[in-house]
Tab-separated table of C-alpha atoms in Angstrom:
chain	number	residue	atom	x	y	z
A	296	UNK	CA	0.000	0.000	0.000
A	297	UNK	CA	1.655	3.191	-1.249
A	298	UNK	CA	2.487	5.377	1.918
A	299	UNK	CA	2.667	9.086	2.851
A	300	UNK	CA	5.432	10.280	4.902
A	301	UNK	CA	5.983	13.707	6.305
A	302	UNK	CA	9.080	14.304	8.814
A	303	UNK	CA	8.528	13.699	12.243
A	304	UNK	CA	5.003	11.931	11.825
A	305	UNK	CA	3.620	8.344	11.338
A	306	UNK	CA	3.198	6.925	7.725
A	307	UNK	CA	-0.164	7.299	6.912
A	308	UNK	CA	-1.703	5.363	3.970
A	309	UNK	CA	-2.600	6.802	0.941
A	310	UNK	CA	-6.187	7.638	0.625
A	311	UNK	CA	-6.504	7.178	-3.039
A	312	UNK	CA	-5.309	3.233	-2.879
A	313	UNK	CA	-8.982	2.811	-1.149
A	314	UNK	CA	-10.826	1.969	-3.998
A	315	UNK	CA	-13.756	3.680	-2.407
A	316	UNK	CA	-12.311	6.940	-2.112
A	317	UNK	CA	-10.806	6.825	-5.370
A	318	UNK	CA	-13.775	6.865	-7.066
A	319	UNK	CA	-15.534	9.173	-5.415
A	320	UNK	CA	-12.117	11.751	-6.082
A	321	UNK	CA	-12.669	10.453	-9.558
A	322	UNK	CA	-16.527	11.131	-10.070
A	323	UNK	CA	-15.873	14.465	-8.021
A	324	UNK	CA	-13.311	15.500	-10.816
A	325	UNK	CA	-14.361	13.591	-13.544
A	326	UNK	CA	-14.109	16.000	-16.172
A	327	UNK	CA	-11.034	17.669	-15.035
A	328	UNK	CA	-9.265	13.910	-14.715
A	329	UNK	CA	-10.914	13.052	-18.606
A	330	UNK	CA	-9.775	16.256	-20.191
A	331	UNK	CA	-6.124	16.252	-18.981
A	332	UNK	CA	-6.285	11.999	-20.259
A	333	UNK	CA	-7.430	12.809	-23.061
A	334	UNK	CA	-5.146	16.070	-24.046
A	335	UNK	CA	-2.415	13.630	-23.622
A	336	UNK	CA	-3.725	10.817	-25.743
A	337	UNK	CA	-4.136	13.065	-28.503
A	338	UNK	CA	-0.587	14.812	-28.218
A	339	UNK	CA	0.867	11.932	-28.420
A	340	UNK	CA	-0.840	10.877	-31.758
A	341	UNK	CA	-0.209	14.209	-33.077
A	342	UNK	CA	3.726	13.962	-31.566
A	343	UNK	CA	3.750	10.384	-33.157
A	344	UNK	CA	1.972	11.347	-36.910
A	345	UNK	CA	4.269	14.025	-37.176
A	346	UNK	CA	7.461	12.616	-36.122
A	347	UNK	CA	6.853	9.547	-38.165
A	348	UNK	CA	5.260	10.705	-40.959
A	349	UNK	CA	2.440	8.095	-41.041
A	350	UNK	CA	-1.372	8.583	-40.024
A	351	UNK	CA	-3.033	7.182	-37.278
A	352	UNK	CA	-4.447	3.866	-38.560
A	353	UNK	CA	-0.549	3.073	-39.565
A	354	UNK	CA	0.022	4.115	-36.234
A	355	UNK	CA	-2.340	1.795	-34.320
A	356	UNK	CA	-1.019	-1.036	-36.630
A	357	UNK	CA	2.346	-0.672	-35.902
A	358	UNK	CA	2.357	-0.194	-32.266
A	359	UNK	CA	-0.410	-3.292	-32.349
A	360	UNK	CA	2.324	-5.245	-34.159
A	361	UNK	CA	4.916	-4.511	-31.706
A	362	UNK	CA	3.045	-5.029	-28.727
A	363	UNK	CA	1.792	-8.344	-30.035
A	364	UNK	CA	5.439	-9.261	-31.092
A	365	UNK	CA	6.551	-9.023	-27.790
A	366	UNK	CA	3.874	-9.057	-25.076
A	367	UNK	CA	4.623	-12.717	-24.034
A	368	UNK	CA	7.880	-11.500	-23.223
A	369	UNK	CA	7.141	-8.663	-20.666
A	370	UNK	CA	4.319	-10.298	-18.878
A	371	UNK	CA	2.964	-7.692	-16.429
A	372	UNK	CA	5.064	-6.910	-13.352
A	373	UNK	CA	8.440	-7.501	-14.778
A	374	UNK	CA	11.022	-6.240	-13.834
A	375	UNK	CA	14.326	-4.518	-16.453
A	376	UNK	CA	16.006	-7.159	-14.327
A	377	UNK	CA	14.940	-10.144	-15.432
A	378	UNK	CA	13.733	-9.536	-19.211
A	379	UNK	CA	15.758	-7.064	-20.693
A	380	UNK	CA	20.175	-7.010	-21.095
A	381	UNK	CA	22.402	-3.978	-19.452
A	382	UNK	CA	21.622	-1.451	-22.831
A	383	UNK	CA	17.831	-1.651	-21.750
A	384	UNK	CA	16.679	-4.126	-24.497
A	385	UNK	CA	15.678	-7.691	-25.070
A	386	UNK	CA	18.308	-9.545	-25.401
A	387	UNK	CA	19.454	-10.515	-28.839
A	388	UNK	CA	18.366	-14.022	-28.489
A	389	UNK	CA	15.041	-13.150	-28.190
A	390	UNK	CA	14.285	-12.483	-32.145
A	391	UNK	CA	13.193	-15.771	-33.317
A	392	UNK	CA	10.871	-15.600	-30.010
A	393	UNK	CA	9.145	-12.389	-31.375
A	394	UNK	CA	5.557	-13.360	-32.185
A	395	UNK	CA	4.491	-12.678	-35.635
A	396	UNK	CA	1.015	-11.536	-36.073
A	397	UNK	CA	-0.435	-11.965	-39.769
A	398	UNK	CA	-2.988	-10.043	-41.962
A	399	UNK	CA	-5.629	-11.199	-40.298
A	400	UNK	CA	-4.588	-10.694	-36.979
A	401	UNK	CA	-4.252	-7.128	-37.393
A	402	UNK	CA	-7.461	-6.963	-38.970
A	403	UNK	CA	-9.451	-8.573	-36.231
A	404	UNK	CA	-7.685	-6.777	-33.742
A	405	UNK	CA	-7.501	-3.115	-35.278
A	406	UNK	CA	-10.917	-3.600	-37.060
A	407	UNK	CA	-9.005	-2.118	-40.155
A	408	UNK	CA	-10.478	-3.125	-43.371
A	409	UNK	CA	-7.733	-6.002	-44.709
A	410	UNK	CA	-6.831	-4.285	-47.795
A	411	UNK	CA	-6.565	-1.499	-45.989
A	412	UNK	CA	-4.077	-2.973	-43.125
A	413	UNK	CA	-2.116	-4.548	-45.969
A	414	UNK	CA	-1.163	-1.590	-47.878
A	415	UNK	CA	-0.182	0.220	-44.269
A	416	UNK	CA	1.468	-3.134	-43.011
A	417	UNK	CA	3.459	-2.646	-46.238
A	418	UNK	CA	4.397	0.812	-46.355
A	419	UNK	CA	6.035	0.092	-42.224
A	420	UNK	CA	7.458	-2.851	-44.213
A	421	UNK	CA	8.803	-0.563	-46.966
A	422	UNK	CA	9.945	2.388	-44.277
A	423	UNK	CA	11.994	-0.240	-42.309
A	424	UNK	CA	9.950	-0.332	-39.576
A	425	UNK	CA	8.330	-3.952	-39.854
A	426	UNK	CA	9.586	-6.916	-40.938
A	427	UNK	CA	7.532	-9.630	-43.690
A	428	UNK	CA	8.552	-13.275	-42.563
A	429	UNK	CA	7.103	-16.070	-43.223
A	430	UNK	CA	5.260	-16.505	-40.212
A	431	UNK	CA	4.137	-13.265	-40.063
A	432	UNK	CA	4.581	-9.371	-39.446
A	433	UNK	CA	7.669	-8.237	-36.330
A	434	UNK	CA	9.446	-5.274	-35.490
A	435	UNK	CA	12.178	-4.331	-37.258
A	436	UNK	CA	14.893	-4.008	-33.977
A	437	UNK	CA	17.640	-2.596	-35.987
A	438	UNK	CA	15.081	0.309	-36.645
A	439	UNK	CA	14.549	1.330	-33.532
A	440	UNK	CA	17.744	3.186	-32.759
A	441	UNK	CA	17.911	6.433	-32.222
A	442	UNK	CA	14.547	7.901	-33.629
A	443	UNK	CA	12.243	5.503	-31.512
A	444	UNK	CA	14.469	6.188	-28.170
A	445	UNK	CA	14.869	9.802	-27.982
A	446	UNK	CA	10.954	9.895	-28.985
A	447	UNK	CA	9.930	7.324	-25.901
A	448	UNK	CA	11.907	9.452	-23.366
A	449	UNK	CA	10.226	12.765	-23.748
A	450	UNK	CA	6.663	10.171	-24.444
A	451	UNK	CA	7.657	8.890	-20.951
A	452	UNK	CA	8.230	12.405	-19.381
A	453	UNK	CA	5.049	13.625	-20.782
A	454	UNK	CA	3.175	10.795	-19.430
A	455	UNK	CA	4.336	10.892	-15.894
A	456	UNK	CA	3.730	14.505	-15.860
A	457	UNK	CA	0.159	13.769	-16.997
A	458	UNK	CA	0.059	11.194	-13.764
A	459	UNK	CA	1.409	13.192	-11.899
A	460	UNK	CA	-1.565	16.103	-12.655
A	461	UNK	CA	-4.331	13.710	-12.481
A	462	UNK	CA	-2.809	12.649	-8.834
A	463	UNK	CA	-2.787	16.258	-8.195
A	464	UNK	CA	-6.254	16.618	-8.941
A	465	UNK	CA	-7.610	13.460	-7.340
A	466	UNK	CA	-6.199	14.576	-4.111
A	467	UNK	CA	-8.032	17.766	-4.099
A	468	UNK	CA	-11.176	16.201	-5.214
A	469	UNK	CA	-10.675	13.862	-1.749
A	470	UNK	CA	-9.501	16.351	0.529
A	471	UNK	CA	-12.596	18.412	-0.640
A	472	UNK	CA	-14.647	16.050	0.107
């Protein structure tokens, strides 16, 4: 249970990790909480779009893609520890492990039309961002480096500043209370 600590007093738990008074912060600053959510949902598809150069249903395909390529290899909880080598990535060995997820996959999953999510499945195949095996659609790795990287770090400071407001926010909503 996440803990509050001030100097010179006891710990006192956090009153948002009862899942009673979290909701009630939440319905008390539900459109506050939504707004901020969904300003950075759309930044980053906007950041993404125009860093990439590819619209959003390209988008959702290729981050589908990855995620499916490699979700049975960060199962939740993990730790950098025990999955990933000393430069922050899966190790190496790990590439013929990569799931490939085919046509139809991506279809069923993204709801994109299949001639649709073939052309766009081709044109990340074409910008070196997805590979076409046999199996199926993965990542390209090599790719990654640096675009990818120095993209995910400011993604990552964006996002915990976005927690970090919507914490903000859910506090006041309880203390108000």
């Amino acid at each position: 249970m996440d803990q509050r600590v001030s100097p010179g007093k006891t710990p006192q738990p956090d009153p948002l990790s009862d899942p009673a008074r979290f909701e009630a912060a939440f319905d008390r600053s539900f459109s506050l909480v939504a707004f901020m959510m969904n300003r950075h949902l759309v930044d980053h598809m906007v950041r993404s779009s125009r860093r990439f150069g590819i619209d959003f249903e390209t988008l959702v395909i290729w981050a589908v893609v990855a995620h499916q390529n490699a979700a049975h290899l960060m199962p939740p909880g993990s730790l950098p520890s025990s999955i990933l080598n000393d430069a922050g990535r899966l190790p190496a060995s790990t590439t013929p492990q990569l799931r490939p997820l085919r046509l139809r996959d991506v279809t069923q999953i993204t709801g994109i039309p299949r001639e649709t999510a073939r052309r766009k499945l081709k044109a990340l195949g074409d910008a070196g961002w997805l590979l076409d095996t046999k199996a199926g659609w993965i990542v390209n790795r090599d790719r990654v480096e640096p675009d990818l990287r120095s993209f995910t770090l400011e993604t990552a400071r964006r996002y915990l500043a976005t927690a970090n407001d919507v914490v903000q926010v859910l506090r006041d909503a309880d203390r108000a209370r």
